[in-house]
Amino acid sequence: MPHRIRRAIAASLALLVGPTMSAQSEPAPAPSGASLFTYRDLLLAGGIVATTLAVRPTDEYYARRLQDSSAQASRRLRRLAAFMRTTAEPGAVMIGTTMYAAGRLTKNDRLAQLGLHGTEALLIGEAAGSFFKGVFGRQRPYVTPQNSHSFDFFRGFRGGDAFRSFPSGHTVAAFAVAAAVTSETAGWWPDSRWYVAPAMYGGAALVGVSRMYNNRHWASDVIIGAGVGTFAGLKVVRYHRAHPGTGFDRWLLAGSLVPTADGGHALRWSLMPDLRATPVRHAP
């Protein structure tokens, strides 16, 4: 692979990981009733917006470099891009729901919580990203003639997928899961962020670069997608820490494996509250 292609990919990874990794400096625990939004959110948002604006003039440069015939001819890069794309969507949802189900079956509350909150973050991030896609109506790189400046408010809702480039949905999903998993595990094992964060955010960054390699997104689409996803992941975890035992969690995390009459087991949920935890008042 030519040196200029390697440099383009390395620069893309650095731009993606830098602003979002800094968000993990926030202390993991959030006291009950703590504010959902803090000054750190302004710093994160400011860093993402500044990076997006800084990268914006280079969108077409990165598009040309990653569409270079030598880069596109690499079987290794094509396979890696395909793997990262499917890992983000639909892989992330499948992994999250599998972790949740496995946690419930094995009565591993942390595994279930990790799967549930990671999936919540992904869905919230995807909903926000889809809305922004419709509002900004940016043209994708593969549209002819190629024009990274082509924005049209609300065109994404009426013009179809070719005009839903900003932000990258796959990148949103990948960074939402990365932020949720890193933040959640840091609350249980504070030292884990030093190896969990690089692995999760590094993988998420590869997802973003794969979308550029596949000519589906501009570099700035991927940067803003990383920001939206990171924000969604951090807020989901912080909300659940500040509001433990919400109704949604109490229901979804209350499954149990119970024996059946034929000697097997069944996974059972109850829609009723746990009366054992509710004090009973007797009439005088």
PDB file of C-alpha atoms in Angstrom:
ATOM      1  CA  MET A   1       0.000   0.000   0.000  1.00  0.00           C
ATOM      2  CA  PRO A   2       1.464   3.421  -0.904  1.00  0.00           C
ATOM      3  CA  HIS A   3       2.786   5.503   1.944  1.00  0.00           C
ATOM      4  CA  ARG A   4       0.319   8.319   1.257  1.00  0.00           C
ATOM      5  CA  ILE A   5      -2.623   5.937   1.746  1.00  0.00           C
ATOM      6  CA  ARG A   6      -1.249   4.750   5.088  1.00  0.00           C
ATOM      7  CA  ARG A   7      -0.792   8.358   6.163  1.00  0.00           C
ATOM      8  CA  ALA A   8      -4.360   9.221   5.181  1.00  0.00           C
ATOM      9  CA  ILE A   9      -5.757   6.308   7.197  1.00  0.00           C
ATOM     10  CA  ALA A  10      -3.539   7.061  10.207  1.00  0.00           C
ATOM     11  CA  ALA A  11      -4.532  10.722  10.171  1.00  0.00           C
ATOM     12  CA  SER A  12      -8.209   9.768   9.986  1.00  0.00           C
ATOM     13  CA  LEU A  13      -7.882   7.470  12.996  1.00  0.00           C
ATOM     14  CA  ALA A  14      -6.101  10.155  15.023  1.00  0.00           C
ATOM     15  CA  LEU A  15      -8.756  12.762  14.221  1.00  0.00           C
ATOM     16  CA  LEU A  16     -11.517  10.377  15.274  1.00  0.00           C
ATOM     17  CA  VAL A  17     -10.036   9.024  18.486  1.00  0.00           C
ATOM     18  CA  GLY A  18      -8.530  12.212  19.916  1.00  0.00           C
ATOM     19  CA  PRO A  19     -11.578  14.341  20.844  1.00  0.00           C
ATOM     20  CA  THR A  20     -13.718  11.401  21.976  1.00  0.00           C
ATOM     21  CA  MET A  21     -11.081   9.703  24.137  1.00  0.00           C
ATOM     22  CA  SER A  22     -10.744  12.922  26.137  1.00  0.00           C
ATOM     23  CA  ALA A  23     -14.351  12.528  27.256  1.00  0.00           C
ATOM     24  CA  GLN A  24     -13.391   9.469  29.305  1.00  0.00           C
ATOM     25  CA  SER A  25     -11.480  11.644  31.764  1.00  0.00           C
ATOM     26  CA  GLU A  26     -14.821  12.239  33.465  1.00  0.00           C
ATOM     27  CA  PRO A  27     -15.030  10.388  36.796  1.00  0.00           C
ATOM     28  CA  ALA A  28     -17.078   7.246  36.365  1.00  0.00           C
ATOM     29  CA  PRO A  29     -19.484   7.418  39.313  1.00  0.00           C
ATOM     30  CA  ALA A  30     -22.449   9.801  39.134  1.00  0.00           C
ATOM     31  CA  PRO A  31     -24.252  10.391  42.427  1.00  0.00           C
ATOM     32  CA  SER A  32     -27.978   9.794  42.590  1.00  0.00           C
ATOM     33  CA  GLY A  33     -29.845  12.828  41.325  1.00  0.00           C
ATOM     34  CA  ALA A  34     -26.734  14.331  39.686  1.00  0.00           C
ATOM     35  CA  SER A  35     -27.205  16.620  36.715  1.00  0.00           C
ATOM     36  CA  LEU A  36     -27.324  14.794  33.389  1.00  0.00           C
ATOM     37  CA  PHE A  37     -25.427  17.568  31.603  1.00  0.00           C
ATOM     38  CA  THR A  38     -22.179  19.090  32.882  1.00  0.00           C
ATOM     39  CA  TYR A  39     -19.566  21.583  31.749  1.00  0.00           C
ATOM     40  CA  ARG A  40     -17.608  18.639  30.366  1.00  0.00           C
ATOM     41  CA  ASP A  41     -20.343  18.184  27.792  1.00  0.00           C
ATOM     42  CA  LEU A  42     -19.636  21.687  26.511  1.00  0.00           C
ATOM     43  CA  LEU A  43     -15.950  20.835  26.253  1.00  0.00           C
ATOM     44  CA  LEU A  44     -16.723  17.609  24.369  1.00  0.00           C
ATOM     45  CA  ALA A  45     -19.195  19.338  22.043  1.00  0.00           C
ATOM     46  CA  GLY A  46     -16.768  22.190  21.458  1.00  0.00           C
ATOM     47  CA  GLY A  47     -13.943  19.787  20.658  1.00  0.00           C
ATOM     48  CA  ILE A  48     -16.062  17.814  18.210  1.00  0.00           C
ATOM     49  CA  VAL A  49     -17.400  20.927  16.450  1.00  0.00           C
ATOM     50  CA  ALA A  50     -13.915  22.461  16.246  1.00  0.00           C
ATOM     51  CA  THR A  51     -12.454  19.235  14.848  1.00  0.00           C
ATOM     52  CA  THR A  52     -15.298  18.913  12.329  1.00  0.00           C
ATOM     53  CA  LEU A  53     -14.766  22.471  11.100  1.00  0.00           C
ATOM     54  CA  ALA A  54     -11.020  21.933  10.914  1.00  0.00           C
ATOM     55  CA  VAL A  55     -11.429  18.724   8.895  1.00  0.00           C
ATOM     56  CA  ARG A  56     -14.184  20.071   6.676  1.00  0.00           C
ATOM     57  CA  PRO A  57     -11.829  21.679   4.069  1.00  0.00           C
ATOM     58  CA  THR A  58      -9.987  18.354   3.676  1.00  0.00           C
ATOM     59  CA  ASP A  59     -13.063  16.241   2.898  1.00  0.00           C
ATOM     60  CA  GLU A  60     -12.366  15.934  -0.804  1.00  0.00           C
ATOM     61  CA  TYR A  61      -8.662  15.326  -0.210  1.00  0.00           C
ATOM     62  CA  TYR A  62      -9.370  12.299   1.999  1.00  0.00           C
ATOM     63  CA  ALA A  63     -12.030  11.078  -0.435  1.00  0.00           C
ATOM     64  CA  ARG A  64      -9.524  11.130  -3.309  1.00  0.00           C
ATOM     65  CA  ARG A  65      -6.807   9.436  -1.285  1.00  0.00           C
ATOM     66  CA  LEU A  66      -9.008   6.603  -0.043  1.00  0.00           C
ATOM     67  CA  GLN A  67     -10.523   6.081  -3.500  1.00  0.00           C
ATOM     68  CA  ASP A  68      -7.073   5.802  -5.030  1.00  0.00           C
ATOM     69  CA  SER A  69      -6.873   2.742  -7.278  1.00  0.00           C
ATOM     70  CA  SER A  70      -4.061   1.211  -5.210  1.00  0.00           C
ATOM     71  CA  ALA A  71      -6.080   1.537  -1.996  1.00  0.00           C
ATOM     72  CA  GLN A  72      -9.225   0.119  -3.567  1.00  0.00           C
ATOM     73  CA  ALA A  73      -7.260  -2.751  -5.086  1.00  0.00           C
ATOM     74  CA  SER A  74      -6.144  -3.961  -1.651  1.00  0.00           C
ATOM     75  CA  ARG A  75      -8.035  -7.136  -0.780  1.00  0.00           C
ATOM     76  CA  ARG A  76      -7.001  -6.753   2.861  1.00  0.00           C
ATOM     77  CA  LEU A  77      -8.494  -3.259   3.105  1.00  0.00           C
ATOM     78  CA  ARG A  78     -11.691  -4.331   1.371  1.00  0.00           C
ATOM     79  CA  ARG A  79     -12.164  -7.222   3.779  1.00  0.00           C
ATOM     80  CA  LEU A  80     -11.374  -5.085   6.816  1.00  0.00           C
ATOM     81  CA  ALA A  81     -13.830  -2.390   5.673  1.00  0.00           C
ATOM     82  CA  ALA A  82     -16.575  -4.975   5.131  1.00  0.00           C
ATOM     83  CA  PHE A  83     -15.922  -6.547   8.537  1.00  0.00           C
ATOM     84  CA  MET A  84     -15.987  -3.209  10.385  1.00  0.00           C
ATOM     85  CA  ARG A  85     -19.140  -2.101   8.578  1.00  0.00           C
ATOM     86  CA  THR A  86     -21.100  -5.220   9.512  1.00  0.00           C
ATOM     87  CA  THR A  87     -19.697  -5.180  13.057  1.00  0.00           C
ATOM     88  CA  ALA A  88     -21.252  -1.742  13.559  1.00  0.00           C
ATOM     89  CA  GLU A  89     -24.552  -2.481  11.825  1.00  0.00           C
ATOM     90  CA  PRO A  90     -26.218  -4.849  12.449  1.00  0.00           C
ATOM     91  CA  GLY A  91     -23.460  -6.445  14.525  1.00  0.00           C
ATOM     92  CA  ALA A  92     -23.574  -3.991  17.435  1.00  0.00           C
ATOM     93  CA  VAL A  93     -27.290  -4.581  18.045  1.00  0.00           C
ATOM     94  CA  MET A  94     -26.835  -8.352  17.810  1.00  0.00           C
ATOM     95  CA  ILE A  95     -23.881  -8.288  20.204  1.00  0.00           C
ATOM     96  CA  GLY A  96     -25.677  -6.033  22.688  1.00  0.00           C
ATOM     97  CA  THR A  97     -28.871  -8.088  22.763  1.00  0.00           C
ATOM     98  CA  THR A  98     -26.863 -11.319  23.002  1.00  0.00           C
ATOM     99  CA  MET A  99     -24.909  -9.950  25.963  1.00  0.00           C
ATOM    100  CA  TYR A 100     -28.157  -8.910  27.618  1.00  0.00           C
ATOM    101  CA  ALA A 101     -29.774 -12.323  27.057  1.00  0.00           C
ATOM    102  CA  ALA A 102     -26.656 -14.163  28.233  1.00  0.00           C
ATOM    103  CA  GLY A 103     -26.531 -12.006  31.342  1.00  0.00           C
ATOM    104  CA  ARG A 104     -30.131 -12.798  32.186  1.00  0.00           C
ATOM    105  CA  LEU A 105     -29.697 -16.521  31.547  1.00  0.00           C
ATOM    106  CA  THR A 106     -26.570 -16.747  33.682  1.00  0.00           C
ATOM    107  CA  LYS A 107     -27.809 -14.243  36.300  1.00  0.00           C
ATOM    108  CA  ASN A 108     -24.808 -12.039  35.541  1.00  0.00           C
ATOM    109  CA  ASP A 109     -26.239  -8.592  36.248  1.00  0.00           C
ATOM    110  CA  ARG A 110     -23.226  -6.673  34.976  1.00  0.00           C
ATOM    111  CA  LEU A 111     -23.191  -8.487  31.647  1.00  0.00           C
ATOM    112  CA  ALA A 112     -26.921  -7.845  31.209  1.00  0.00           C
ATOM    113  CA  GLN A 113     -26.502  -4.219  32.193  1.00  0.00           C
ATOM    114  CA  LEU A 114     -23.632  -3.760  29.767  1.00  0.00           C
ATOM    115  CA  GLY A 115     -25.637  -5.234  26.889  1.00  0.00           C
ATOM    116  CA  LEU A 116     -28.772  -3.272  27.742  1.00  0.00           C
ATOM    117  CA  HIS A 117     -27.154   0.125  28.190  1.00  0.00           C
ATOM    118  CA  GLY A 118     -24.899  -0.326  25.163  1.00  0.00           C
ATOM    119  CA  THR A 119     -27.933  -1.105  23.021  1.00  0.00           C
ATOM    120  CA  GLU A 120     -29.863   1.824  24.485  1.00  0.00           C
ATOM    121  CA  ALA A 121     -26.993   4.168  23.628  1.00  0.00           C
ATOM    122  CA  LEU A 122     -26.812   2.807  20.109  1.00  0.00           C
ATOM    123  CA  LEU A 123     -30.537   3.271  19.493  1.00  0.00           C
ATOM    124  CA  ILE A 124     -30.590   6.791  20.937  1.00  0.00           C
ATOM    125  CA  GLY A 125     -27.522   7.778  18.939  1.00  0.00           C
ATOM    126  CA  GLU A 126     -28.964   6.301  15.758  1.00  0.00           C
ATOM    127  CA  ALA A 127     -32.243   8.170  16.250  1.00  0.00           C
ATOM    128  CA  ALA A 128     -30.390  11.464  16.689  1.00  0.00           C
ATOM    129  CA  GLY A 129     -28.095  10.736  13.749  1.00  0.00           C
ATOM    130  CA  SER A 130     -31.020   9.881  11.475  1.00  0.00           C
ATOM    131  CA  PHE A 131     -32.707  13.157  12.369  1.00  0.00           C
ATOM    132  CA  PHE A 132     -29.558  15.154  11.594  1.00  0.00           C
ATOM    133  CA  LYS A 133     -29.162  13.302   8.288  1.00  0.00           C
ATOM    134  CA  GLY A 134     -32.618  14.435   7.253  1.00  0.00           C
ATOM    135  CA  VAL A 135     -32.119  18.018   8.400  1.00  0.00           C
ATOM    136  CA  PHE A 136     -28.700  18.683   6.826  1.00  0.00           C
ATOM    137  CA  GLY A 137     -29.365  16.825   3.566  1.00  0.00           C
ATOM    138  CA  ARG A 138     -25.709  16.473   2.616  1.00  0.00           C
ATOM    139  CA  GLN A 139     -24.728  14.780  -0.620  1.00  0.00           C
ATOM    140  CA  ARG A 140     -22.752  11.548  -0.306  1.00  0.00           C
ATOM    141  CA  PRO A 141     -19.292  11.301  -1.897  1.00  0.00           C
ATOM    142  CA  TYR A 142     -20.364   8.787  -4.561  1.00  0.00           C
ATOM    143  CA  VAL A 143     -22.932  11.146  -6.109  1.00  0.00           C
ATOM    144  CA  THR A 144     -21.831  12.615  -9.445  1.00  0.00           C
ATOM    145  CA  PRO A 145     -20.588  15.279  -9.702  1.00  0.00           C
ATOM    146  CA  GLN A 146     -18.804  14.908  -6.380  1.00  0.00           C
ATOM    147  CA  ASN A 147     -19.426  17.956  -4.181  1.00  0.00           C
ATOM    148  CA  SER A 148     -18.602  18.033  -0.473  1.00  0.00           C
ATOM    149  CA  HIS A 149     -20.229  21.496  -0.192  1.00  0.00           C
ATOM    150  CA  SER A 150     -23.669  20.247  -1.185  1.00  0.00           C
ATOM    151  CA  PHE A 151     -25.944  20.764   1.843  1.00  0.00           C
ATOM    152  CA  ASP A 152     -29.672  21.447   1.601  1.00  0.00           C
ATOM    153  CA  PHE A 153     -31.792  21.734   4.734  1.00  0.00           C
ATOM    154  CA  PHE A 154     -34.363  18.929   5.041  1.00  0.00           C
ATOM    155  CA  ARG A 155     -33.332  17.391   1.705  1.00  0.00           C
ATOM    156  CA  GLY A 156     -32.405  14.210   3.543  1.00  0.00           C
ATOM    157  CA  PHE A 157     -36.073  13.610   4.308  1.00  0.00           C
ATOM    158  CA  ARG A 158     -37.197  13.984   0.719  1.00  0.00           C
ATOM    159  CA  GLY A 159     -34.156  13.246  -1.460  1.00  0.00           C
ATOM    160  CA  GLY A 160     -33.376   9.702  -0.398  1.00  0.00           C
ATOM    161  CA  ASP A 161     -30.239   7.993   0.852  1.00  0.00           C
ATOM    162  CA  ALA A 162     -27.908   9.795  -1.550  1.00  0.00           C
ATOM    163  CA  PHE A 163     -28.444  12.970   0.478  1.00  0.00           C
ATOM    164  CA  ARG A 164     -28.170  11.555   3.991  1.00  0.00           C
ATOM    165  CA  SER A 165     -24.412  11.727   4.478  1.00  0.00           C
ATOM    166  CA  PHE A 166     -24.062  13.948   7.570  1.00  0.00           C
ATOM    167  CA  PRO A 167     -23.431  12.349  10.060  1.00  0.00           C
ATOM    168  CA  SER A 168     -22.262   8.771   9.476  1.00  0.00           C
ATOM    169  CA  GLY A 169     -24.788   6.398  11.059  1.00  0.00           C
ATOM    170  CA  HIS A 170     -22.360   3.485  11.324  1.00  0.00           C
ATOM    171  CA  THR A 171     -19.887   5.730  13.126  1.00  0.00           C
ATOM    172  CA  VAL A 172     -22.594   6.960  15.496  1.00  0.00           C
ATOM    173  CA  ALA A 173     -23.461   3.357  16.374  1.00  0.00           C
ATOM    174  CA  ALA A 174     -19.848   2.315  16.894  1.00  0.00           C
ATOM    175  CA  PHE A 175     -18.938   5.265  19.117  1.00  0.00           C
ATOM    176  CA  ALA A 176     -22.183   5.042  21.112  1.00  0.00           C
ATOM    177  CA  VAL A 177     -21.359   1.471  22.082  1.00  0.00           C
ATOM    178  CA  ALA A 178     -17.684   2.319  22.690  1.00  0.00           C
ATOM    179  CA  ALA A 179     -18.580   5.205  25.008  1.00  0.00           C
ATOM    180  CA  ALA A 180     -21.225   3.230  26.908  1.00  0.00           C
ATOM    181  CA  VAL A 181     -19.041   0.154  27.420  1.00  0.00           C
ATOM    182  CA  THR A 182     -15.968   2.180  28.405  1.00  0.00           C
ATOM    183  CA  SER A 183     -17.899   4.377  30.829  1.00  0.00           C
ATOM    184  CA  GLU A 184     -19.810   1.444  32.334  1.00  0.00           C
ATOM    185  CA  THR A 185     -16.749  -0.725  32.910  1.00  0.00           C
ATOM    186  CA  ALA A 186     -14.786   2.239  34.305  1.00  0.00           C
ATOM    187  CA  GLY A 187     -17.429   2.547  37.001  1.00  0.00           C
ATOM    188  CA  TRP A 188     -16.829  -1.040  38.079  1.00  0.00           C
ATOM    189  CA  TRP A 189     -13.069  -1.208  37.518  1.00  0.00           C
ATOM    190  CA  PRO A 190     -11.568   2.323  37.272  1.00  0.00           C
ATOM    191  CA  ASP A 191      -8.225   1.128  35.915  1.00  0.00           C
ATOM    192  CA  SER A 192      -9.944  -0.675  33.023  1.00  0.00           C
ATOM    193  CA  ARG A 193     -10.286   2.544  31.016  1.00  0.00           C
ATOM    194  CA  TRP A 194      -6.588   2.385  30.148  1.00  0.00           C
ATOM    195  CA  TYR A 195      -7.108  -0.714  28.020  1.00  0.00           C
ATOM    196  CA  VAL A 196     -10.864  -0.821  27.380  1.00  0.00           C
ATOM    197  CA  ALA A 197     -11.031   2.727  25.998  1.00  0.00           C
ATOM    198  CA  PRO A 198      -8.246   2.336  23.391  1.00  0.00           C
ATOM    199  CA  ALA A 199      -9.700  -0.990  22.222  1.00  0.00           C
ATOM    200  CA  MET A 200     -13.296   0.240  21.994  1.00  0.00           C
ATOM    201  CA  TYR A 201     -12.573   3.663  20.521  1.00  0.00           C
ATOM    202  CA  GLY A 202      -9.904   2.265  18.205  1.00  0.00           C
ATOM    203  CA  GLY A 203     -12.411  -0.219  16.802  1.00  0.00           C
ATOM    204  CA  ALA A 204     -15.041   2.510  16.465  1.00  0.00           C
ATOM    205  CA  ALA A 205     -12.548   4.707  14.587  1.00  0.00           C
ATOM    206  CA  LEU A 206     -11.888   1.879  12.144  1.00  0.00           C
ATOM    207  CA  VAL A 207     -15.618   1.725  11.471  1.00  0.00           C
ATOM    208  CA  GLY A 208     -15.579   5.418  10.588  1.00  0.00           C
ATOM    209  CA  VAL A 209     -12.569   5.067   8.274  1.00  0.00           C
ATOM    210  CA  SER A 210     -14.238   2.079   6.585  1.00  0.00           C
ATOM    211  CA  ARG A 211     -17.191   4.302   5.672  1.00  0.00           C
ATOM    212  CA  MET A 212     -14.809   6.757   4.047  1.00  0.00           C
ATOM    213  CA  TYR A 213     -12.995   3.915   2.290  1.00  0.00           C
ATOM    214  CA  ASN A 214     -16.321   2.672   0.919  1.00  0.00           C
ATOM    215  CA  ASN A 215     -17.021   6.168  -0.430  1.00  0.00           C
ATOM    216  CA  ARG A 216     -20.176   6.501   1.659  1.00  0.00           C
ATOM    217  CA  HIS A 217     -19.088   9.400   3.862  1.00  0.00           C
ATOM    218  CA  TRP A 218     -16.848  12.440   3.983  1.00  0.00           C
ATOM    219  CA  ALA A 219     -14.293  12.777   6.771  1.00  0.00           C
ATOM    220  CA  SER A 220     -16.335  15.454   8.550  1.00  0.00           C
ATOM    221  CA  ASP A 221     -19.413  13.153   8.472  1.00  0.00           C
ATOM    222  CA  VAL A 222     -17.412  10.616  10.415  1.00  0.00           C
ATOM    223  CA  ILE A 223     -16.049  13.161  12.912  1.00  0.00           C
ATOM    224  CA  ILE A 224     -19.489  14.486  13.797  1.00  0.00           C
ATOM    225  CA  GLY A 225     -20.843  10.922  13.916  1.00  0.00           C
ATOM    226  CA  ALA A 226     -18.164  10.046  16.466  1.00  0.00           C
ATOM    227  CA  GLY A 227     -19.274  13.008  18.569  1.00  0.00           C
ATOM    228  CA  VAL A 228     -22.973  12.183  18.429  1.00  0.00           C
ATOM    229  CA  GLY A 229     -22.311   8.540  19.314  1.00  0.00           C
ATOM    230  CA  THR A 230     -19.936   9.350  22.166  1.00  0.00           C
ATOM    231  CA  PHE A 231     -22.382  11.839  23.619  1.00  0.00           C
ATOM    232  CA  ALA A 232     -25.223   9.274  23.463  1.00  0.00           C
ATOM    233  CA  GLY A 233     -23.147   6.582  25.176  1.00  0.00           C
ATOM    234  CA  LEU A 234     -21.948   8.820  27.984  1.00  0.00           C
ATOM    235  CA  LYS A 235     -25.412  10.236  28.673  1.00  0.00           C
ATOM    236  CA  VAL A 236     -27.115   6.835  28.816  1.00  0.00           C
ATOM    237  CA  VAL A 237     -24.639   5.533  31.395  1.00  0.00           C
ATOM    238  CA  ARG A 238     -24.675   8.752  33.408  1.00  0.00           C
ATOM    239  CA  TYR A 239     -28.471   8.824  33.458  1.00  0.00           C
ATOM    240  CA  HIS A 240     -28.731   5.275  34.772  1.00  0.00           C
ATOM    241  CA  ARG A 241     -26.120   5.963  37.444  1.00  0.00           C
ATOM    242  CA  ALA A 242     -27.899   9.123  38.556  1.00  0.00           C
ATOM    243  CA  HIS A 243     -31.319   7.413  38.446  1.00  0.00           C
ATOM    244  CA  PRO A 244     -30.744   3.818  39.550  1.00  0.00           C
ATOM    245  CA  GLY A 245     -33.619   1.410  39.298  1.00  0.00           C
ATOM    246  CA  THR A 246     -35.660   3.199  36.628  1.00  0.00           C
ATOM    247  CA  GLY A 247     -38.845   1.457  35.573  1.00  0.00           C
ATOM    248  CA  PHE A 248     -37.353   0.414  32.246  1.00  0.00           C
ATOM    249  CA  ASP A 249     -34.297  -1.133  33.871  1.00  0.00           C
ATOM    250  CA  ARG A 250     -36.289  -2.714  36.671  1.00  0.00           C
ATOM    251  CA  TRP A 251     -38.368  -4.536  34.077  1.00  0.00           C
ATOM    252  CA  LEU A 252     -35.640  -5.488  31.600  1.00  0.00           C
ATOM    253  CA  LEU A 253     -33.125  -6.418  34.300  1.00  0.00           C
ATOM    254  CA  ALA A 254     -35.628  -8.392  36.359  1.00  0.00           C
ATOM    255  CA  GLY A 255     -35.667 -11.562  34.290  1.00  0.00           C
ATOM    256  CA  SER A 256     -34.907 -14.841  35.972  1.00  0.00           C
ATOM    257  CA  LEU A 257     -34.284 -18.428  34.980  1.00  0.00           C
ATOM    258  CA  VAL A 258     -36.848 -20.611  36.741  1.00  0.00           C
ATOM    259  CA  PRO A 259     -37.352 -24.394  36.731  1.00  0.00           C
ATOM    260  CA  THR A 260     -40.311 -25.872  34.838  1.00  0.00           C
ATOM    261  CA  ALA A 261     -42.457 -28.898  35.617  1.00  0.00           C
ATOM    262  CA  ASP A 262     -40.761 -31.041  32.978  1.00  0.00           C
ATOM    263  CA  GLY A 263     -37.342 -30.538  34.528  1.00  0.00           C
ATOM    264  CA  GLY A 264     -36.232 -27.772  32.186  1.00  0.00           C
ATOM    265  CA  HIS A 265     -35.878 -24.040  32.706  1.00  0.00           C
ATOM    266  CA  ALA A 266     -37.705 -20.979  31.429  1.00  0.00           C
ATOM    267  CA  LEU A 267     -36.773 -17.309  31.262  1.00  0.00           C
ATOM    268  CA  ARG A 268     -39.485 -15.328  33.045  1.00  0.00           C
ATOM    269  CA  TRP A 269     -40.229 -11.639  33.547  1.00  0.00           C
ATOM    270  CA  SER A 270     -42.841 -10.099  35.752  1.00  0.00           C
ATOM    271  CA  LEU A 271     -44.653  -6.895  34.804  1.00  0.00           C
ATOM    272  CA  MET A 272     -45.741  -6.498  38.412  1.00  0.00           C
ATOM    273  CA  PRO A 273     -43.547  -4.767  40.994  1.00  0.00           C
ATOM    274  CA  ASP A 274     -41.623  -6.857  43.477  1.00  0.00           C
ATOM    275  CA  LEU A 275     -43.956  -6.786  46.488  1.00  0.00           C
ATOM    276  CA  ARG A 276     -41.218  -8.116  48.716  1.00  0.00           C
ATOM    277  CA  ALA A 277     -39.457  -4.763  48.321  1.00  0.00           C
ATOM    278  CA  THR A 278     -42.639  -2.771  48.970  1.00  0.00           C
ATOM    279  CA  PRO A 279     -43.666  -2.131  52.576  1.00  0.00           C
ATOM    280  CA  VAL A 280     -47.218  -3.222  53.304  1.00  0.00           C
ATOM    281  CA  ARG A 281     -49.361  -0.910  55.371  1.00  0.00           C
ATOM    282  CA  HIS A 282     -52.141  -2.410  57.443  1.00  0.00           C
ATOM    283  CA  ALA A 283     -55.334  -0.540  58.222  1.00  0.00           C
ATOM    284  CA  PRO A 284     -55.587   0.594  61.842  1.00  0.00           C
TER     285      PRO A 284
END
